[in-house]
Tab-separated table of C-alpha atoms and ligand atoms in Angstrom:
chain	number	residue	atom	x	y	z
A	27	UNK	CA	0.000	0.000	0.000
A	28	UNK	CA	1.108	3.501	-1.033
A	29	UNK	CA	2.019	5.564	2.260
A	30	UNK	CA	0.607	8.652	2.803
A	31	UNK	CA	3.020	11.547	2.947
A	32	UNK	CA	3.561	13.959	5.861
A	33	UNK	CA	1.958	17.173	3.787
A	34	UNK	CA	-1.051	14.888	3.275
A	35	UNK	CA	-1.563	13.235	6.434
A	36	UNK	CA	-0.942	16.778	8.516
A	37	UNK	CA	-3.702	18.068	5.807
A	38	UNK	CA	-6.048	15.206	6.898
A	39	UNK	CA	-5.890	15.962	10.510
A	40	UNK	CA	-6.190	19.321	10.371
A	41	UNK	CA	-9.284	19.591	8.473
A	42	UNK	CA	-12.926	20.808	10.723
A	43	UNK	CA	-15.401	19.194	10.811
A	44	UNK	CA	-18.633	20.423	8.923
A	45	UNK	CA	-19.367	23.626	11.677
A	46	UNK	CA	-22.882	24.329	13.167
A	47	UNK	CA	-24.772	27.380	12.029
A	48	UNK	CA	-24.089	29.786	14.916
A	49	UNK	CA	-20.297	29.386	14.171
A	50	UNK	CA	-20.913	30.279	10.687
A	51	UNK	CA	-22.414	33.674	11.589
A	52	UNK	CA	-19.095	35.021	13.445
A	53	UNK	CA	-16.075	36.162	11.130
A	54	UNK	CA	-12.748	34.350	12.415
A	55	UNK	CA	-11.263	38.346	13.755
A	56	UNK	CA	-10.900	41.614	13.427
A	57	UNK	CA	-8.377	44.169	14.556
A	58	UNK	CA	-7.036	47.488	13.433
A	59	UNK	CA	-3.283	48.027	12.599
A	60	UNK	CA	-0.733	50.739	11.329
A	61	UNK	CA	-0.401	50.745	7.407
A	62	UNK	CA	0.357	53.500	5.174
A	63	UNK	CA	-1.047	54.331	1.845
A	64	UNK	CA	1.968	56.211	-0.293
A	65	UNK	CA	3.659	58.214	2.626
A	66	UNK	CA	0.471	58.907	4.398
A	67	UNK	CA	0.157	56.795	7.549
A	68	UNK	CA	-3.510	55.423	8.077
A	69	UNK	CA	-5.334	52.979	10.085
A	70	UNK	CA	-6.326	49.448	8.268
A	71	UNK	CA	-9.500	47.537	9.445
A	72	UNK	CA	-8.687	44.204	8.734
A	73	UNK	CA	-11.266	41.175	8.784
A	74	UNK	CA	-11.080	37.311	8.292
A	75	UNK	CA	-14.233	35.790	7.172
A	76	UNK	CA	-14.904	32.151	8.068
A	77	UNK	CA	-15.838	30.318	4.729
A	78	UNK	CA	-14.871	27.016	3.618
A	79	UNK	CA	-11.082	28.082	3.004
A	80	UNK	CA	-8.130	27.422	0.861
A	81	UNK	CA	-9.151	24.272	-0.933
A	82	UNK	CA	-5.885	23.147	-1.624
A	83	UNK	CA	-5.067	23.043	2.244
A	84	UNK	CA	-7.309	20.235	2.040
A	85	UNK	CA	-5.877	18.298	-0.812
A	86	UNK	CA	-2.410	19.055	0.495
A	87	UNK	CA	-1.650	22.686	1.835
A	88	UNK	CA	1.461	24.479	1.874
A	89	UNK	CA	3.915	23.746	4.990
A	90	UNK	CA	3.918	26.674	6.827
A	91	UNK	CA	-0.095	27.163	6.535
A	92	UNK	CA	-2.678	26.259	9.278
A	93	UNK	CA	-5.622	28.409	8.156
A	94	UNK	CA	-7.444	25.291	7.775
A	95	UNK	CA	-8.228	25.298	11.443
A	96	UNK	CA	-10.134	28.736	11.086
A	97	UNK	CA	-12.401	27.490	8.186
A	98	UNK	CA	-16.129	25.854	8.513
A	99	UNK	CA	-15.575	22.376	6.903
A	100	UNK	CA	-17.814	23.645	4.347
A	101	UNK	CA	-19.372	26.454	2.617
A	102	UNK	CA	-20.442	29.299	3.918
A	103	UNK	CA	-24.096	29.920	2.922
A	104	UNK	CA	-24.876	33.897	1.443
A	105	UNK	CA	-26.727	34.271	4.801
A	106	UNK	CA	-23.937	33.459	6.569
A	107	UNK	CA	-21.373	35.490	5.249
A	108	UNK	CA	-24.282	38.824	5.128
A	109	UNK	CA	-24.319	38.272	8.933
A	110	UNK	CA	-20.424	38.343	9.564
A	111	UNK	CA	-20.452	40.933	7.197
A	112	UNK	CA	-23.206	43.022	9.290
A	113	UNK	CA	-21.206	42.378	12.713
A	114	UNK	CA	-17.810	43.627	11.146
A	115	UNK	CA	-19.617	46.019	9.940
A	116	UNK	CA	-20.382	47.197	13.394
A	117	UNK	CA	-17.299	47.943	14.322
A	118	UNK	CA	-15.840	49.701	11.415
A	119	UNK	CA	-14.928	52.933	11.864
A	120	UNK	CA	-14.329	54.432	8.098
A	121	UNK	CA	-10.630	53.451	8.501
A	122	UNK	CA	-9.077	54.529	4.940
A	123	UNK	CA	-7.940	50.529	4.253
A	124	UNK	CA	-9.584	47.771	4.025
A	125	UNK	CA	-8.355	44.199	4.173
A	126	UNK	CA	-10.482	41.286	3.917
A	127	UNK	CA	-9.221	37.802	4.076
A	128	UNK	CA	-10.800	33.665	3.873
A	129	UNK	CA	-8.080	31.946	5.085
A	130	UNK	CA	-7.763	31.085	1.210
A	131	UNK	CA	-9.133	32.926	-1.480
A	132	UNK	CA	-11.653	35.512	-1.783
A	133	UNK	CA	-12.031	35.176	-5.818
A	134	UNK	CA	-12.767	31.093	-4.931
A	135	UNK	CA	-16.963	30.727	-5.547
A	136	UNK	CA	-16.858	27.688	-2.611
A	137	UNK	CA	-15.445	30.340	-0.097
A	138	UNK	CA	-17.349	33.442	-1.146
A	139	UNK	CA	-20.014	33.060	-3.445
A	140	UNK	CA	-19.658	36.168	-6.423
A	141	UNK	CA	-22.891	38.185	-5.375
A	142	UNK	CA	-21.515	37.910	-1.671
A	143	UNK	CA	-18.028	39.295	-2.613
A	144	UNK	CA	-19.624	42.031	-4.391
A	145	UNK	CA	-21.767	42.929	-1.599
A	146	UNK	CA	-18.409	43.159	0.915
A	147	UNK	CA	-16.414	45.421	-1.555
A	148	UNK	CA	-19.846	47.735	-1.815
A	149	UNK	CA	-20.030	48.094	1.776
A	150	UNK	CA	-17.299	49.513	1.926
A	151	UNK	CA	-17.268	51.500	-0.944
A	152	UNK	CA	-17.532	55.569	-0.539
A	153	UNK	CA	-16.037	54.971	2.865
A	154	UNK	CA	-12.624	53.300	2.501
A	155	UNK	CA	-9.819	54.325	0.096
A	156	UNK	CA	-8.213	50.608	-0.687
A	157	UNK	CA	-9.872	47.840	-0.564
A	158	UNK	CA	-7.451	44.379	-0.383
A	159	UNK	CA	-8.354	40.665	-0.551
A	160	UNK	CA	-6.096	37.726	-1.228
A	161	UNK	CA	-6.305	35.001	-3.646
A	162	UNK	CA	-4.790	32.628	-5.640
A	163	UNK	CA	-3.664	33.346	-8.932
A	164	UNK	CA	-5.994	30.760	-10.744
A	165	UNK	CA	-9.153	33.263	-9.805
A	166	UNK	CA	-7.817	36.411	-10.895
A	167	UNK	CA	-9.954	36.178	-14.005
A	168	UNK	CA	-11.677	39.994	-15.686
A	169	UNK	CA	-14.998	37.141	-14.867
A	170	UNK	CA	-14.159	37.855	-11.156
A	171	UNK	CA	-12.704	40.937	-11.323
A	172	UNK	CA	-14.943	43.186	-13.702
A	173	UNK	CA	-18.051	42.947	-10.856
A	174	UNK	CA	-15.541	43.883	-7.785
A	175	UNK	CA	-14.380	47.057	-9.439
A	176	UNK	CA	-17.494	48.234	-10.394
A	177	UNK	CA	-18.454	47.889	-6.792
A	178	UNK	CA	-16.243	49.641	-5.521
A	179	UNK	CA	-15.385	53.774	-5.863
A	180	UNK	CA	-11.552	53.414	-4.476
A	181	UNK	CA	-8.576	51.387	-5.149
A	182	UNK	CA	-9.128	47.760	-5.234
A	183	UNK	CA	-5.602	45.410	-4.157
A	184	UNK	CA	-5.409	42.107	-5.118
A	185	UNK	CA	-2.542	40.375	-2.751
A	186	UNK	CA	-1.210	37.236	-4.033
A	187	UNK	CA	0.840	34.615	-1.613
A	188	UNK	CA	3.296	34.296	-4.732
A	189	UNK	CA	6.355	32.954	-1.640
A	190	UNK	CA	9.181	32.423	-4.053
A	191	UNK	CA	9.752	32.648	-7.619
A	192	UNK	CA	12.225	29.965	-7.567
A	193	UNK	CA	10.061	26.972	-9.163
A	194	UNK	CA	11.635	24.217	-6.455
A	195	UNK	CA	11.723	26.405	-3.491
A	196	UNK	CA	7.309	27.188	-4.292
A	197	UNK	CA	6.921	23.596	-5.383
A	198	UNK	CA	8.564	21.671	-3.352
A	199	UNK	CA	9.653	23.751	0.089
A	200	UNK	CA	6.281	25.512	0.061
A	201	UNK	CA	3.859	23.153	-1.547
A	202	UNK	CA	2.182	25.744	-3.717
A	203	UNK	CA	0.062	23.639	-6.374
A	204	UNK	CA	0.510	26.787	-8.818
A	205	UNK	CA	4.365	27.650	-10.469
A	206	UNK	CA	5.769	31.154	-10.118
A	207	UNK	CA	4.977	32.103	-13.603
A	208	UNK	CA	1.130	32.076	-12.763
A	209	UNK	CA	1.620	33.940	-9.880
A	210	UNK	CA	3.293	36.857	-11.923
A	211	UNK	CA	1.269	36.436	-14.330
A	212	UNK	CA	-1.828	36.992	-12.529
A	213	UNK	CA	-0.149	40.175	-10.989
A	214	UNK	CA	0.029	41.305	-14.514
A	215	UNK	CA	-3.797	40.528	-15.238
A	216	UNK	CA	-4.538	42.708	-11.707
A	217	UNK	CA	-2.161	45.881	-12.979
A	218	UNK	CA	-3.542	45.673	-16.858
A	219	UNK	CA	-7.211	46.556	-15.299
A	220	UNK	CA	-6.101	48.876	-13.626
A	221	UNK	CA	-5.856	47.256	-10.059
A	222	UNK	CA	-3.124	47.121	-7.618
A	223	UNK	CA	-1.292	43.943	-7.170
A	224	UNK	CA	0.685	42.514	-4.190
A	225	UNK	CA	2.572	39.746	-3.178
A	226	UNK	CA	3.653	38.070	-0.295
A	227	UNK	CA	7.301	36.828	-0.303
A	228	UNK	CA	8.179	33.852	2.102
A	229	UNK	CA	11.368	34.719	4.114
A	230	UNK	CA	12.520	31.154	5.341
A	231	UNK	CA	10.650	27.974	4.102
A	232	UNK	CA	11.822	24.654	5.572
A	233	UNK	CA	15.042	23.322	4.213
A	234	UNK	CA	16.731	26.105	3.456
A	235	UNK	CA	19.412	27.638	5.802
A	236	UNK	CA	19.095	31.162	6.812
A	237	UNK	CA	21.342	32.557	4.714
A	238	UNK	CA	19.698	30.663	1.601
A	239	UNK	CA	15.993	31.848	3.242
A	240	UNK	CA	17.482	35.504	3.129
A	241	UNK	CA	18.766	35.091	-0.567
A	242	UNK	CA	15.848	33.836	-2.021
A	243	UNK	CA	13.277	36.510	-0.766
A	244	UNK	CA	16.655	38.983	-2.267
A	245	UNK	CA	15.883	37.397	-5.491
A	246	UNK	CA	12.631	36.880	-5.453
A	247	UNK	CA	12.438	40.725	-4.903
A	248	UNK	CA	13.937	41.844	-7.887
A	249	UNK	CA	12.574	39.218	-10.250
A	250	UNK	CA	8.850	39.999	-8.376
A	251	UNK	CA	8.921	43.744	-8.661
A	252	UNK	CA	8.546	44.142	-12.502
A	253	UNK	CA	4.935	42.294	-11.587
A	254	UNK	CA	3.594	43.806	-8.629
A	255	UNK	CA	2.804	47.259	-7.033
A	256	UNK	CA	3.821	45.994	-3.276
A	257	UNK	CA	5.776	43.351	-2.112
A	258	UNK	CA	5.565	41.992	1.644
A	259	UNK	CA	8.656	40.353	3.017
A	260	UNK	CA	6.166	37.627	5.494
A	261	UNK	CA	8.759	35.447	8.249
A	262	UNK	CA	7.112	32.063	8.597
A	263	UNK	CA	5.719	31.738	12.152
A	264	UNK	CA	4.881	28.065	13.149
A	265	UNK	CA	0.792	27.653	13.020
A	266	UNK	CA	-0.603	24.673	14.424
A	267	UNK	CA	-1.050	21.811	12.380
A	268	UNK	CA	1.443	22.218	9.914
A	269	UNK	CA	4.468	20.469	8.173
A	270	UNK	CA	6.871	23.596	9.947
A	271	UNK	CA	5.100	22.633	13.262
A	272	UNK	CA	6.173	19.165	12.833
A	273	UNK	CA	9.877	19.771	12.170
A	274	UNK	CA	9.737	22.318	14.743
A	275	UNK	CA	8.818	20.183	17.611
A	276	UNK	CA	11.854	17.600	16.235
A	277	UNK	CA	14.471	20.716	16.657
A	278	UNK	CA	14.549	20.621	12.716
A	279	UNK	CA	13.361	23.967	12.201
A	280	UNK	CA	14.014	27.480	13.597
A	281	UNK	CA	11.556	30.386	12.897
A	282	UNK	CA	14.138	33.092	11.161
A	283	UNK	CA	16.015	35.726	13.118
A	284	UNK	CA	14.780	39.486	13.161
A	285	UNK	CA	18.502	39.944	11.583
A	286	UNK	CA	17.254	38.256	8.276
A	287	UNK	CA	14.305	40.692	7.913
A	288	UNK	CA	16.793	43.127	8.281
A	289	UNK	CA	18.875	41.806	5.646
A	290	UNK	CA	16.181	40.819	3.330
A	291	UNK	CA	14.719	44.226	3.275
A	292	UNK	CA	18.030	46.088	3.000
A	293	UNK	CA	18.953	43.871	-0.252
A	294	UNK	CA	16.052	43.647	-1.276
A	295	UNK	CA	15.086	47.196	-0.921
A	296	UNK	CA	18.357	47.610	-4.057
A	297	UNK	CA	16.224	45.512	-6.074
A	298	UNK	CA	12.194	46.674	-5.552
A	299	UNK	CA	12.414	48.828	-8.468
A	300	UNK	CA	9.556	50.828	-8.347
A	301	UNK	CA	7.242	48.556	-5.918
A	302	UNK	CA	6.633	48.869	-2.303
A	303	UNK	CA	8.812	46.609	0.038
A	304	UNK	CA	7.238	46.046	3.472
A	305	UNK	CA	7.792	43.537	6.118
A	306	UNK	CA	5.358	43.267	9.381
A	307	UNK	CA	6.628	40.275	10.906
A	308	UNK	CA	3.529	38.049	12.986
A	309	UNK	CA	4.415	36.446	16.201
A	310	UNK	CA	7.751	38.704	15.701
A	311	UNK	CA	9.533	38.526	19.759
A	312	UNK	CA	7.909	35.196	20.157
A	313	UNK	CA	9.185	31.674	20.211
A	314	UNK	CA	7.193	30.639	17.413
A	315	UNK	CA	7.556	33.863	15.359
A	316	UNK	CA	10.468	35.523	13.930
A	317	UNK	CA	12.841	36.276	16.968
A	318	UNK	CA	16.884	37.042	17.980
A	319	UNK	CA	18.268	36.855	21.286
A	320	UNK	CA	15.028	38.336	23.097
A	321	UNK	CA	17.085	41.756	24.493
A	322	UNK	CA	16.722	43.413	20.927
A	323	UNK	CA	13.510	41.988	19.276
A	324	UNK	CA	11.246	45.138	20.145
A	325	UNK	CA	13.647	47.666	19.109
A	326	UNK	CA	14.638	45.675	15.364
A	327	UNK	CA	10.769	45.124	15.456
A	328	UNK	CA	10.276	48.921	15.550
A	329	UNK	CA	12.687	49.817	13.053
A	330	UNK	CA	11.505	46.749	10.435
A	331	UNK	CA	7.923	48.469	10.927
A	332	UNK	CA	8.969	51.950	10.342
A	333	UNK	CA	11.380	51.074	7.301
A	334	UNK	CA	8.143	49.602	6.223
A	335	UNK	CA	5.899	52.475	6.740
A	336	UNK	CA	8.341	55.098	5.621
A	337	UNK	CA	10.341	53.309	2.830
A	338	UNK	CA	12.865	54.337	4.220
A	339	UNK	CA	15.484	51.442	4.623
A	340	UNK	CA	18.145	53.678	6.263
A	341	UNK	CA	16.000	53.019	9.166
A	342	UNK	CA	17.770	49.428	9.214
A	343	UNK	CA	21.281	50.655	8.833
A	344	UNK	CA	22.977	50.795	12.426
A	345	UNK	CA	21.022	48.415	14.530
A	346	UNK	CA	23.218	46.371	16.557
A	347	UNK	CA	23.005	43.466	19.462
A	348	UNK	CA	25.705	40.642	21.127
A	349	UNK	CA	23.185	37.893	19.147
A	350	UNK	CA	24.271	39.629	15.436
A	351	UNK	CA	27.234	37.509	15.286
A	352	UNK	CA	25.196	34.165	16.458
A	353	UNK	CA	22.882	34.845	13.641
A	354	UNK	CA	25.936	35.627	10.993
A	355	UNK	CA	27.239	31.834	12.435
A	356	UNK	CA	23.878	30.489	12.050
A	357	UNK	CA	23.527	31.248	8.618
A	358	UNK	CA	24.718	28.306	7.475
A	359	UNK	CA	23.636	25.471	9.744
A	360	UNK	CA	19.927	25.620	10.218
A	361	UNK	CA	18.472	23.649	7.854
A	362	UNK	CA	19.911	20.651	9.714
A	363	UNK	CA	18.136	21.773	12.925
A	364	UNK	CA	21.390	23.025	14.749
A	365	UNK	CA	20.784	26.086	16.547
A	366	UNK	CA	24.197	28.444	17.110
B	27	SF4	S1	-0.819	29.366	2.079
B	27	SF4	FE1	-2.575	29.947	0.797
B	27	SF4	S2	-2.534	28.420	-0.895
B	27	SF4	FE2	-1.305	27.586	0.750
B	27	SF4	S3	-2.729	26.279	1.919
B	27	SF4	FE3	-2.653	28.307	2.929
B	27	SF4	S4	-4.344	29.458	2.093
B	27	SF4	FE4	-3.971	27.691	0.695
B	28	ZN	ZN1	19.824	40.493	20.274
């Protein structure tokens, strides 16, 4: 008999069961955070829906990904996703952006049916300036498109978790089912109507050292940037139920250090071109998130988030700590689960 792999068997576990009604009619969160929109700061109201999620978490799902556990186990019904809707809606305070997320894509029918979408983006319409959702590439259709742009008066982003554009590094470290080319290529569909187009760049995938983690994002930064308006440098944290979890809890995996954020962004930031590079790292400080030595994390924290804000990568020049030189030795050895 065939065994199963890992990817597949963490997929299997991880999956909800079908959810009751009443969880159906409460979104997943919602929080406000710093973001800027050019070089004005604003505040961004960001929202994840519960739907039926990313379906290729359930088929296999990318390593680092356990979004699955904040999804319903099946569709949500247009009723359902009208009342989530109505008790964001409740707390939104006309911040300027707008970001919506599924824990998968927002374009994908099973998650978020096309007259439901529509009805999100118009709610917001006339109040917000940007609206963002993210999807995968193989939705980013002028079909799915056309309807959300007419429904809404601002700037519509379409973020897209392109990772790497190294074809064995998305295929094989991250377990994306789609190649980079489709991913850039999608970013092109966004810009040609118009839209703005993002994409999320992986910094550290398992099995690649640090210093290979930092010089992929590098690369995929300069060969990204032709395609997209923004580009978001996103550390892996460890979510439960993942492939990264697993190798984690057998010491073969370290979250990356604040000091490659650093470096990513200060490379990368030679290669952008004319897109956006930001980097907000989740979990940053913590054990599971991106982290150095613990006496440092807030301050490089601070200064990745206003490099990020400002564009102003300067920010990152002079930051110092005792732990720099353990992460310069670590650069190397990490993909074998040794820690410096
Ligand atoms: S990272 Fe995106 S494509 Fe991959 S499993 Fe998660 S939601 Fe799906
Ligand atoms: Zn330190």
């Amino acid at each position: 008999m065939r065994r199963e792999s890992l990817a597949r068997s963490v997929a299997r576990d991880r999956r909800p069961a079908p959810a009751p009604e009443e969880a159906a009619r409460r979104y997943v969160n919602q929080w406000v955070e710093d973001e800027a929109i050019g070089v004005e700061r604003v505040r961004a109201f960001v929202l994840i829906l519960k739907t039926r999620g990313c379906y290729w978490a359930d088929l296999k799902g990318c390593s680092m990904c356990g979004y699955a556990k904040d999804t319903l186990g099946r569709s949500a019904s247009p009723a359902e996703l009208e009342e989530q809707l109505r008790r964001a809606l409740a707390r939104y305070r006309d911040e300027p952006y707008v970001k919506v997320y599924t824990s998968g894509s927002f374009l994908d029918d099973r998650e978020v049916d096309a007259e439901s979408r529509a009805e999100i983006v118009r709610a917001f319409s006339g109040r917000a300036r940007r609206f963002l959702f993210e999807t995968l590439p193989e939705f980013v259709t002028d079909g799915t498109l056309g309807p959300l742009a007419d429904a809404f008066a601002g700037e519509l982003e379409v973020a897209l978790g392109l990772e790497s554009t190294d074809p064995t590094v998305l295929g094989r470290y991250v377990h994306k089912s789609a190649a980079p080319e489709e991913y850039l290529a999608a970013g092109d569909r966004v810009r040609a109507r118009g839209l703005r187009a993002k994409a999320y760049l992986l910094l550290k995938p398992p099995y690649l050292t640090e210093s290979e983690a930092v010089d992929d994002v590098v690369r995929s930064v300069g060969e990204a940037a032709p395609h997209f308006d923004a580009l978001s440098v996103n550390p892996v944290h460890i979510q439960n139920g993942t492939v990264v979890e697993w190798l984690y809890h057998r010491h073969r995996y370290r979250p990356p250090w604040l000091w490659s954020v650093v470096d990513a962004l200060r490379r990368g930031a030679e290669r952008r071109g004319a897109s956006r590079l930001v980097s907000f790292p989740t979990a940053g400080g913590l054990a599971r998130g991106p982290h150095n030595c613990g006496e440092c994390d807030a301050r490089v924290l601070a200064a990745i988030q206003e490099a990020s804000l400002r564009q102003e990568f300067s920010l990152l020049e002079g930051l110092d700590c005792p732990c720099r030189p353990r992460w310069a030795e670590a650069g190397g050895l990490e993909a074998l689960g040794v820690e410096a």
